mmCIF file of C-alpha atoms in Angstrom:
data_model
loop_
_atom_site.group_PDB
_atom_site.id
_atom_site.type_symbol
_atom_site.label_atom_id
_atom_site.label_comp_id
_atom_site.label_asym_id
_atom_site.label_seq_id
_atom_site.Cartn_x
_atom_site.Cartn_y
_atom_site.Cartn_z
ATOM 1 C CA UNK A 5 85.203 129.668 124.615
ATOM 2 C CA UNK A 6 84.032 133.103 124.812
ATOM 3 C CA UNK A 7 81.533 134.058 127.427
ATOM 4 C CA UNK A 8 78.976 137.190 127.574
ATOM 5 C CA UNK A 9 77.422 137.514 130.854
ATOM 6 C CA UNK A 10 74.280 139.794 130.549
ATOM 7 C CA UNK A 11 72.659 140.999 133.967
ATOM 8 C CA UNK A 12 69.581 141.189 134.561
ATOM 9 C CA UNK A 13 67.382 138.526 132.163
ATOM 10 C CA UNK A 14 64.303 140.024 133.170
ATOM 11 C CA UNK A 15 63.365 143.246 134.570
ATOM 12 C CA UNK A 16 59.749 145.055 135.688
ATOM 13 C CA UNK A 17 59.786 148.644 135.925
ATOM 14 C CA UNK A 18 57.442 151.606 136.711
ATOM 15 C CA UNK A 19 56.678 154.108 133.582
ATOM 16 C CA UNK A 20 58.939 157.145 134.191
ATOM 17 C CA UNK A 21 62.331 155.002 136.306
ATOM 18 C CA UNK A 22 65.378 153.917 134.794
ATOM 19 C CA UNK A 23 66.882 150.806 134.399
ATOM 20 C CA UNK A 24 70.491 149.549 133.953
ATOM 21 C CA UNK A 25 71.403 146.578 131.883
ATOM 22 C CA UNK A 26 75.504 145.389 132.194
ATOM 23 C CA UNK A 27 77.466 142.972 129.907
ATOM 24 C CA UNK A 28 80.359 141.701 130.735
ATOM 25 C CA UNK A 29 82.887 139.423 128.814
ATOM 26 C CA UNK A 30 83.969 137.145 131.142
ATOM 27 C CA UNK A 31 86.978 135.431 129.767
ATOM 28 C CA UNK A 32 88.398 138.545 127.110
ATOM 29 C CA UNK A 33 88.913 142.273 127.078
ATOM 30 C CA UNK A 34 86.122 143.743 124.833
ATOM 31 C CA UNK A 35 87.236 147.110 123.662
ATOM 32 C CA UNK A 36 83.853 147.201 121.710
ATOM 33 C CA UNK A 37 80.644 145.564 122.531
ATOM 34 C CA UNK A 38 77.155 146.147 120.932
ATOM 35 C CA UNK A 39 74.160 146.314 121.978
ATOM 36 C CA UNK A 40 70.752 145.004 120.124
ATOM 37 C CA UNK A 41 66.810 145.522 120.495
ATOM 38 C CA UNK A 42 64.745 142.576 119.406
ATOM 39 C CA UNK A 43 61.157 143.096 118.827
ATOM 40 C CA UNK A 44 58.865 139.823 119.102
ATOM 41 C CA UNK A 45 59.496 137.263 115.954
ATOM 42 C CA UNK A 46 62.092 140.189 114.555
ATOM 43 C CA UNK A 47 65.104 140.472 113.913
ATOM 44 C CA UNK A 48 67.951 142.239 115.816
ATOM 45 C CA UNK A 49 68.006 145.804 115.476
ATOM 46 C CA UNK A 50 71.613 147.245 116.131
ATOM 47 C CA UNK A 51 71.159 150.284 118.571
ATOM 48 C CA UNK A 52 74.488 151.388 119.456
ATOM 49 C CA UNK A 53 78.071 150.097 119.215
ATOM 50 C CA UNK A 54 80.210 150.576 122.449
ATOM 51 C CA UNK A 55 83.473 151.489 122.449
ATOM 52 C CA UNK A 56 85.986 151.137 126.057
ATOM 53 C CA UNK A 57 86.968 154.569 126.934
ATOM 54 C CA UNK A 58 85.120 157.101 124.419
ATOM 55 C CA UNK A 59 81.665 157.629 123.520
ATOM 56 C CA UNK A 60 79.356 154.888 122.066
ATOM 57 C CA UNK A 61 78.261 155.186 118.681
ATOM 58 C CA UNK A 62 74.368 155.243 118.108
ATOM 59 C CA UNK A 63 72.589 154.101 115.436
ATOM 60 C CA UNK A 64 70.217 156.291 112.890
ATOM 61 C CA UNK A 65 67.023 156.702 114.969
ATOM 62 C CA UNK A 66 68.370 155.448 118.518
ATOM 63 C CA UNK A 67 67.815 158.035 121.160
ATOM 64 C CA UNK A 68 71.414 158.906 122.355
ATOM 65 C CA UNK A 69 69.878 160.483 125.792
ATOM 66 C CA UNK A 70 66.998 157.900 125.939
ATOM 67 C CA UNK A 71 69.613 154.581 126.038
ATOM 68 C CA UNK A 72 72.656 155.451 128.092
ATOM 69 C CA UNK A 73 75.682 153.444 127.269
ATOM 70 C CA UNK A 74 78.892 153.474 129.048
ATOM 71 C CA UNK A 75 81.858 151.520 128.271
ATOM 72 C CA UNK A 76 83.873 152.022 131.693
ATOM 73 C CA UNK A 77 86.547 148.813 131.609
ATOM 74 C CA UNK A 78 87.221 146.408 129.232
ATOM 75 C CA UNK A 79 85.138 143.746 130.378
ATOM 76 C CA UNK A 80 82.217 145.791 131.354
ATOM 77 C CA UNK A 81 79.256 147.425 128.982
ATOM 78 C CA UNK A 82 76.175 149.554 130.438
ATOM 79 C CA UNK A 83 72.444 150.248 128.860
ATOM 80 C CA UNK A 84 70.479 152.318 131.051
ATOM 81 C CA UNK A 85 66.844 152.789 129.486
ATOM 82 C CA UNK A 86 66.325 156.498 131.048
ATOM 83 C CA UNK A 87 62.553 158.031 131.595
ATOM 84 C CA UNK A 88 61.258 154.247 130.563
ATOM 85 C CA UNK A 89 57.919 154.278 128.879
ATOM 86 C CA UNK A 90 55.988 150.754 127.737
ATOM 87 C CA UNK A 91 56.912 151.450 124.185
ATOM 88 C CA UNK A 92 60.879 150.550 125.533
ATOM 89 C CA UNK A 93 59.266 147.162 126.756
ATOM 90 C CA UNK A 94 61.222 144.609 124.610
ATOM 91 C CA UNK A 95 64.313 142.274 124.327
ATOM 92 C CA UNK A 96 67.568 143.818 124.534
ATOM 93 C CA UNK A 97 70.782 141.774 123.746
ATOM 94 C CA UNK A 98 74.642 142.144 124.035
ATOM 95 C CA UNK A 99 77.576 141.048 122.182
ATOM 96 C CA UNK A 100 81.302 140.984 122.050
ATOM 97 C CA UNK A 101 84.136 139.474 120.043
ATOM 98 C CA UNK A 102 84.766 140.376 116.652
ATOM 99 C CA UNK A 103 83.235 140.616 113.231
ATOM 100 C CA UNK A 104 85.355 137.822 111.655
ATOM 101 C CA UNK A 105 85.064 135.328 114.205
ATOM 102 C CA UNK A 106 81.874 135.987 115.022
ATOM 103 C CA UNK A 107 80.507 137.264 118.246
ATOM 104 C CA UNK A 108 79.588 135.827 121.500
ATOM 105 C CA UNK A 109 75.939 137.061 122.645
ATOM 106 C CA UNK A 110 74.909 137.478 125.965
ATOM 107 C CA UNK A 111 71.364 135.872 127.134
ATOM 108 C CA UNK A 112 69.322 138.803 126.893
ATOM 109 C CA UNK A 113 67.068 141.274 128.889
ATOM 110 C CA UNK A 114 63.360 141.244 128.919
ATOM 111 C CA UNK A 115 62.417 144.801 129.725
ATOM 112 C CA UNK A 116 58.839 145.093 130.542
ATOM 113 C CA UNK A 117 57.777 148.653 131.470
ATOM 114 C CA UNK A 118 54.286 149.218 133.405
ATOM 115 C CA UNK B 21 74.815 149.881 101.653
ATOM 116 C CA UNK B 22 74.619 146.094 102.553
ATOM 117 C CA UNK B 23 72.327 143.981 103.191
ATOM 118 C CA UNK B 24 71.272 140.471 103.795
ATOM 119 C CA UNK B 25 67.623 139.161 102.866
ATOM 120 C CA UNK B 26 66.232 135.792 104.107
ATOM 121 C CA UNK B 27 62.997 135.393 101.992
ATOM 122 C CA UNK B 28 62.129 132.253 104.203
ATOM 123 C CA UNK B 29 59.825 133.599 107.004
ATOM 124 C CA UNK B 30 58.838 129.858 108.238
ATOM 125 C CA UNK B 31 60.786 126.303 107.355
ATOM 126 C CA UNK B 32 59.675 122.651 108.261
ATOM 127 C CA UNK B 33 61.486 119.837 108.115
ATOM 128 C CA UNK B 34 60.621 116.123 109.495
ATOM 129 C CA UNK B 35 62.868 114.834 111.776
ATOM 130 C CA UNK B 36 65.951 112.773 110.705
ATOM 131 C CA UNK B 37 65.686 114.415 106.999
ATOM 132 C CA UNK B 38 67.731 117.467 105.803
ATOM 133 C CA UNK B 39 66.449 121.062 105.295
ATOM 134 C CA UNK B 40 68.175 124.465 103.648
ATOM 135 C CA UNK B 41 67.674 127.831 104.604
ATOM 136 C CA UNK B 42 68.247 130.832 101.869
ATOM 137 C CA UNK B 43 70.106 133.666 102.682
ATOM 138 C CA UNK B 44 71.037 136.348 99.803
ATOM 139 C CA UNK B 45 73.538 139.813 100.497
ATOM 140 C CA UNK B 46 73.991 142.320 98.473
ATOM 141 C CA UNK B 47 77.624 144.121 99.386
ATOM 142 C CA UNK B 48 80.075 145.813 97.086
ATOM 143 C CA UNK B 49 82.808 144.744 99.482
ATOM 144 C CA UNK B 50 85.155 141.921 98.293
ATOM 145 C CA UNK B 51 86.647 140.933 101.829
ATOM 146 C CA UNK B 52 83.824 139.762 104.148
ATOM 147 C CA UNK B 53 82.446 137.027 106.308
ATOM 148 C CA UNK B 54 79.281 135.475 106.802
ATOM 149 C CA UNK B 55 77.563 133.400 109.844
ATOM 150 C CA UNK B 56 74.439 131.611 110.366
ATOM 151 C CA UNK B 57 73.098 132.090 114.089
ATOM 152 C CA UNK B 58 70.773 129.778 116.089
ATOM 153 C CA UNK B 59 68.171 131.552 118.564
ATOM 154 C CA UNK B 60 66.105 129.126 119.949
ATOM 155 C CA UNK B 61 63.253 130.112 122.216
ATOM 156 C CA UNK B 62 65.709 130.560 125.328
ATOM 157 C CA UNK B 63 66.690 133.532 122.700
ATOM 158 C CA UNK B 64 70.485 132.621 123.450
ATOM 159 C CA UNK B 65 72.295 133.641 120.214
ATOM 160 C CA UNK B 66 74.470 131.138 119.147
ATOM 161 C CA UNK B 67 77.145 130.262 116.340
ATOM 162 C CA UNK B 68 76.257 127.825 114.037
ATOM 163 C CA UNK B 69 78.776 128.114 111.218
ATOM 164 C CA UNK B 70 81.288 130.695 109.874
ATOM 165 C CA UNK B 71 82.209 131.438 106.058
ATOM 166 C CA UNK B 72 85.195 133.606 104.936
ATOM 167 C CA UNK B 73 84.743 135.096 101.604
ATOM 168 C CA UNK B 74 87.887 134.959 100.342
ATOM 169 C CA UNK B 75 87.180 130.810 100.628
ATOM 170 C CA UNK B 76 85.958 128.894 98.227
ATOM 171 C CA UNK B 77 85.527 125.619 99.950
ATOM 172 C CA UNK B 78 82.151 125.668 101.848
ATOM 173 C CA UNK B 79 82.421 125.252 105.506
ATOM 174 C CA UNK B 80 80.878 122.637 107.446
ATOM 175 C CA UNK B 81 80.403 121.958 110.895
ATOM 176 C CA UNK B 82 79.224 118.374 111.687
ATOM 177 C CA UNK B 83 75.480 118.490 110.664
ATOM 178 C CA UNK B 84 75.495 121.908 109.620
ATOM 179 C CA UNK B 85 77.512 122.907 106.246
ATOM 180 C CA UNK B 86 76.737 126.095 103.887
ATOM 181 C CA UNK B 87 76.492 126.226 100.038
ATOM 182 C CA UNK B 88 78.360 129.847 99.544
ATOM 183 C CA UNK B 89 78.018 131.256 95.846
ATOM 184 C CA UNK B 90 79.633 134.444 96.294
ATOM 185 C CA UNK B 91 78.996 135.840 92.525
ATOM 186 C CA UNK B 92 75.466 135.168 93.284
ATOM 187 C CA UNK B 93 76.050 136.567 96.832
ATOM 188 C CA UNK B 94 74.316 133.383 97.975
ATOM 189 C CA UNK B 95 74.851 131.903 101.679
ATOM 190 C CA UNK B 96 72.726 129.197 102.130
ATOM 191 C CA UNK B 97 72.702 126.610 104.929
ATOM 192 C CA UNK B 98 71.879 122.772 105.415
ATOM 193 C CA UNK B 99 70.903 120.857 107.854
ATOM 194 C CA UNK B 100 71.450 117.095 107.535
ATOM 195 C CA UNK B 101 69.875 114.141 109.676
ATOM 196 C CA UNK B 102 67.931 117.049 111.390
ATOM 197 C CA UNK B 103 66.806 116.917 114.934
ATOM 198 C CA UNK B 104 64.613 118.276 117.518
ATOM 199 C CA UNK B 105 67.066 120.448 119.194
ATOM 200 C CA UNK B 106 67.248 122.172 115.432
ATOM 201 C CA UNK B 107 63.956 124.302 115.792
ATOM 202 C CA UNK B 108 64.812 127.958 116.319
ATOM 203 C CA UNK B 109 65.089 130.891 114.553
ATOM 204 C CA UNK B 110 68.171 131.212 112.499
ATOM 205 C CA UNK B 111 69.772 134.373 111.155
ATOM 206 C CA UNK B 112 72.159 135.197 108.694
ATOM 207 C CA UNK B 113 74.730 137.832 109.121
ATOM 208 C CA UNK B 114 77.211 139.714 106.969
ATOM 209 C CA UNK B 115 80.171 141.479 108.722
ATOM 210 C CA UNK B 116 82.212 143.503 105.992
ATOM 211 C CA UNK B 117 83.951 146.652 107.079
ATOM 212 C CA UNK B 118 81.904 148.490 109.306
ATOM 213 C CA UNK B 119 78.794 146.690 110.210
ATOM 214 C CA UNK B 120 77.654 143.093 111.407
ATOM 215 C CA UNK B 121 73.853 142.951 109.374
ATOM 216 C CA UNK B 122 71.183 140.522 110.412
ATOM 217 C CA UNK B 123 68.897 138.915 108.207
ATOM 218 C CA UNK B 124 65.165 138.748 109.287
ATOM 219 C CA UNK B 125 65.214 135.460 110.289
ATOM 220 C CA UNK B 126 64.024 131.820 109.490
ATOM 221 C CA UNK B 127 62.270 129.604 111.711
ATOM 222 C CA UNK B 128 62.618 126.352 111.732
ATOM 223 C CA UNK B 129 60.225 123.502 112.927
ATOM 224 C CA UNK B 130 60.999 119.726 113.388
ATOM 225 C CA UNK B 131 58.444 117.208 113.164
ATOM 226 C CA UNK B 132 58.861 114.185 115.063
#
């Protein structure tokens, strides 16, 4: 079946760095992928949809220059959390596939900023 | 807009015995699909069970089967013979034309 590899599953990082989250679809070309925040016991909050070659769609409210995305190949999605401050700590997830069959999720990033 | 409302914050069921979890949509769409997702507390998403709209039979997937009412805009699921490995959160989604919507989430506990 369909595999989402998300990179890294946890990450620590000083107030004021960046970090970079990647998804990849390891066994199908993903023109789009999308990318999720989870808050503790919530549900997921849809923060941008990325699409393979163009610019990624944000949602209302998403920061377009605070959450980076880039959508370089067909297998391969980018978050970078710019500036990170410890109000971006929280669980970011991945998916691909499509919205009739259902998509495949990656495993998730904890983001803990300090 | 759409949107997908689980009024269940917190389910329990005892083990071996069979539980359902609500989920209601409202969407003005008539070509849609709904899911039920499992997130247990590894937080791996994962497909339980798929619904087409346009079908009327219910689907079912072993253990897992839905009761789908779509003029009530109903999409409920049950859990038969239920077992430890069955506590998690578990979400409802719509995907119609232009978005996939979560609902807020039900989590279930088994009792041994």
């Amino acid at each position: 079946g369909a595999v989402v590899s998300q990179h890294p599953s946890r990450v620590i990082c000083k107030s004021g760095t960046s970090v970079k989250i990647e998804c990849r679809s390891l066994d199908f070309q993903a023109t789009t992928m999308f990318w999720y925040r989870q808050f503790p016991k919530k549900s997921l909050m849809l923060m941008a949809t990325s699409n393979e070659g163009s610019k990624a769609t944000y949602e209302q409210g998403v920061e377009k220059d605070k959450f980076l995305i880039n959508h370089a190949s067909l297998t391969l999605s980018t978050l970078t959390v710019t500036s990170a401050h410890p109000e971006d700590s929280s669980f970011y997830i991945c998916s691909a596939g499509t919205g009739t069959y259902g998509y495949t999720f990656g495993s998730g990033t904890r983001l803990t900023v300090v | 807009a759409q949107t997908v409302t689980q009024s269940q914050p917190e389910m329990s069921v005892q083990e071996a015995e069979t539980v359902t979890l609500s989920c209601t949509y409202d969407t003005s769409e008539s070509d849609y699909y709904l899911f039920w997702y499992k997130q247990p507390p590894s937080r791996q998403m994962i497909l339980v069970i798929r619904q087409e709209a346009y079908k009327q039979q219910n689907a079912t997937e072993n253990r897992f089967s839905v009761n789908f009412q779509k003029a009530a805009k109903s999409f409920s699921l049950k859990i038969s013979d239920s077992q430890l490995g069955d506590a998690a959160m578990y979400f409802c989604a719509y995907s119609g034309t232009y978005k996939y919507i979560f609902g807020t989430g039900t989590r279930l506990k088994v009792l041994a």
